[in-house]
Amino acid sequence: MKIYIEGDINTSYVQSLALLFFPGMKFSQSEEESSEIPVAQVSVDRQEEGYHAKVSLSLLGNTTCGENTTPFDPLYSEERIKKIAVGAAFYDAGRKLLDYDPPWGILTGIRPAKIAGNLYKSLNNKLSVRRALTKDYLLSPKKSMLVTKVAVQEQKLLAKYGKDTCSLYISIPFCPTRCAYCSFVSYATPRLLSMIPDYLACLERDIADMIKVIREKGQKIVTVYMGGGTPTTLSAEQMEHLLSVIAQHVDIGSLHEFTVEAGRPDTITAEKLDAMKNQGVGRISINPQTLNDDVLRGIGRCHSADDFYRAYYLAKERTSFDINVDLIAGLPGDSFVSFSKTVDQIIHLAPENLTVHTLCAKKAADMLRRGFNVFTRSSAEAIKSVDYSQVAAMNAGYHPYYLYRQKNTVANLENVGFARPGHEGLYNALIMADEHDIYAVGAAAVSKVIGSDGKIHRSSMPKYPYEYLQTEANTEEREMYFKNLAAIE
């Protein structure tokens, strides 16, 4: 796609608007003009009463135009007013050209609840927030109601945690096999899996060093989250040992939440569950994604629906666990009828948490190489599946408490976490809000610390296990990671 801009507006923001209507599109100014290549012309200028924007879109010989003037409003910053004007003009042109109304309007970011939360802080009224989201950001009434509910719930959870608290993330980036929608091919190879013992030894040292940083900064760890990959790729002995190492450095009894993302049902055993229970883990995820065995085989999951039930009931026998179940709407071959049946079966089990994702295939995923088209504006089956999951969950007594969106998601839909009252996944809510320090160790770990100036500082560990292990040889690089975190005030 070719984009031409006149005026002071961020190019990446305009590109994100374009992706609402042209998902999966690539942007280049070097391509020759062609009627098959969409072209956007965007202009914005500041006027006495506000910002005025014009957008024209051309495709296959058709051209449509959109125009908007957004007046200054004390509710929004001037930069936000400018973005709303450009977004509304782009929306107007896009819907005329393609006869499509994006359900999330002109909200383009990963965390739409952040904007809704800021509105709630200013307006202190849920109805007023929903009206603002519908009027200014052009959300559908259904999405504005959903994100407002999430934002209000987030505010309640965040109110309990100040700057003196933080969370610890521990990365176990290994899986028994690779799912068709995932691009992390090397994480599941035998060579990578053979690195687990050395990886854990390095991880133990990093946990100790990170705890030292946290203590020196005078913060208290309130949640620990072990994610992946699939942490239960570890053997029961490895799991027991790693958890005992964590317990040496963290006061497990004072934690508000300790989660292990068990994930794949085919990796869950009674021995691993006992190791988690013995070491104080209180929350786990068991993720079938779907209960349709044909779909599971098609996406490379080496487990069946029966394997999920086996793992779930094993965990339920150990009554101390809060259990989250992950599902994915929009998987190849999973119809609305099939997915809604899965939702009904999971709700019947009554797990404490239910998280419904929408399919998002990574760029190097197998399913894209096999020709599955994720990049569509609309997918009736996925849209109905997501809508059904939300209505069914709320009717069963769950409430939405965290929400995020990703690029290249089927039908540009969302991922939503539901919980029974009092069983919210605290780490999920805290990491989504960008108001809580998250210290992370392990391959692909990203620490996120909020400075006293309110700015978010991110520091990353090497992405792949073999790169991470090389930091043992390069102690300077490893030490710099912890020094940088310690220096943030």
Short mmCIF file of N, CA and C in Angstrom, two decimals, residues 172 174-176 196 226-236 238-239 260-269 272-273 276 284-286:
data_model
loop_
_atom_site.label_atom_id
_atom_site.label_comp_id
_atom_site.label_asym_id
_atom_site.label_seq_id
_atom_site.Cartn_x
_atom_site.Cartn_y
_atom_site.Cartn_z
N ILE A 172 10.14 -20.05 30.41
CA ILE A 172 10.54 -21.42 30.04
C ILE A 172 10.17 -21.61 28.57
N PHE A 174 10.25 -23.51 25.97
CA PHE A 174 10.34 -24.82 25.31
C PHE A 174 8.95 -25.41 25.17
N CYS A 175 8.74 -26.13 24.07
CA CYS A 175 7.47 -26.82 23.82
C CYS A 175 7.77 -28.22 23.29
N PRO A 176 6.87 -29.16 23.54
CA PRO A 176 7.10 -30.52 23.03
C PRO A 176 7.00 -30.61 21.51
N ILE A 196 17.86 -27.85 28.03
CA ILE A 196 17.09 -27.51 29.23
C ILE A 196 17.92 -27.54 30.51
N MET A 226 5.19 -18.07 35.81
CA MET A 226 6.10 -18.88 35.01
C MET A 226 5.40 -19.21 33.70
N GLY A 227 5.92 -18.64 32.60
CA GLY A 227 5.27 -18.81 31.32
C GLY A 227 6.22 -19.37 30.27
N GLY A 228 5.75 -19.45 29.04
CA GLY A 228 6.56 -20.09 28.00
C GLY A 228 6.23 -19.60 26.62
N GLY A 229 6.37 -20.49 25.60
CA GLY A 229 6.56 -21.92 25.74
C GLY A 229 5.55 -22.64 26.62
N THR A 230 6.00 -23.78 27.05
CA THR A 230 5.20 -24.65 27.92
C THR A 230 6.06 -25.08 29.10
N PRO A 231 5.92 -24.43 30.26
CA PRO A 231 6.75 -24.79 31.41
C PRO A 231 6.69 -26.26 31.80
N THR A 232 5.55 -26.91 31.56
CA THR A 232 5.46 -28.32 31.93
C THR A 232 6.14 -29.24 30.92
N THR A 233 6.88 -28.66 29.98
CA THR A 233 7.82 -29.45 29.18
C THR A 233 8.93 -29.99 30.09
N LEU A 234 9.20 -29.29 31.20
CA LEU A 234 10.17 -29.76 32.19
C LEU A 234 9.69 -31.07 32.80
N SER A 235 10.63 -31.89 33.23
CA SER A 235 10.27 -33.10 33.96
C SER A 235 9.78 -32.72 35.35
N ALA A 236 9.16 -33.67 36.04
CA ALA A 236 8.68 -33.40 37.40
C ALA A 236 9.84 -33.02 38.32
N GLN A 238 12.74 -31.60 37.41
CA GLN A 238 13.19 -30.26 37.05
C GLN A 238 12.23 -29.20 37.56
N MET A 239 10.95 -29.48 37.45
CA MET A 239 9.94 -28.54 37.94
C MET A 239 10.06 -28.35 39.45
N VAL A 260 1.72 -21.03 37.25
CA VAL A 260 2.51 -21.78 36.27
C VAL A 260 1.60 -22.07 35.08
N GLU A 261 2.04 -21.62 33.91
CA GLU A 261 1.26 -21.84 32.69
C GLU A 261 1.52 -23.26 32.19
N ALA A 262 0.76 -24.20 32.74
CA ALA A 262 0.99 -25.60 32.38
C ALA A 262 0.74 -25.84 30.90
N GLY A 263 -0.29 -25.22 30.36
CA GLY A 263 -0.49 -25.20 28.93
C GLY A 263 -0.93 -26.51 28.32
N ARG A 264 -0.01 -27.21 27.68
CA ARG A 264 -0.34 -28.38 26.88
C ARG A 264 -0.78 -29.55 27.76
N PRO A 265 -2.00 -30.05 27.59
CA PRO A 265 -2.47 -31.18 28.42
C PRO A 265 -1.58 -32.40 28.33
N ASP A 266 -0.91 -32.61 27.17
CA ASP A 266 -0.06 -33.80 27.01
C ASP A 266 1.23 -33.72 27.79
N THR A 267 1.51 -32.57 28.43
CA THR A 267 2.73 -32.44 29.24
C THR A 267 2.42 -32.48 30.73
N ILE A 268 1.16 -32.61 31.09
CA ILE A 268 0.75 -32.52 32.50
C ILE A 268 0.63 -33.91 33.11
N THR A 269 1.33 -34.11 34.22
CA THR A 269 1.27 -35.38 34.95
C THR A 269 0.94 -35.12 36.41
N LYS A 272 4.02 -33.71 38.26
CA LYS A 272 4.30 -32.29 38.05
C LYS A 272 3.30 -31.42 38.82
N LEU A 273 2.05 -31.84 38.83
CA LEU A 273 1.04 -31.11 39.59
C LEU A 273 1.35 -31.15 41.08
N MET A 276 4.11 -28.73 41.87
CA MET A 276 3.60 -27.35 41.92
C MET A 276 2.83 -27.09 43.21
N ILE A 284 -2.91 -22.34 37.71
CA ILE A 284 -2.31 -22.96 36.54
C ILE A 284 -3.24 -22.77 35.34
N SER A 285 -2.66 -22.89 34.15
CA SER A 285 -3.44 -22.89 32.92
C SER A 285 -3.37 -24.27 32.29
N ILE A 286 -4.50 -24.76 31.84
CA ILE A 286 -4.56 -26.00 31.05
C ILE A 286 -5.31 -25.63 29.77
#
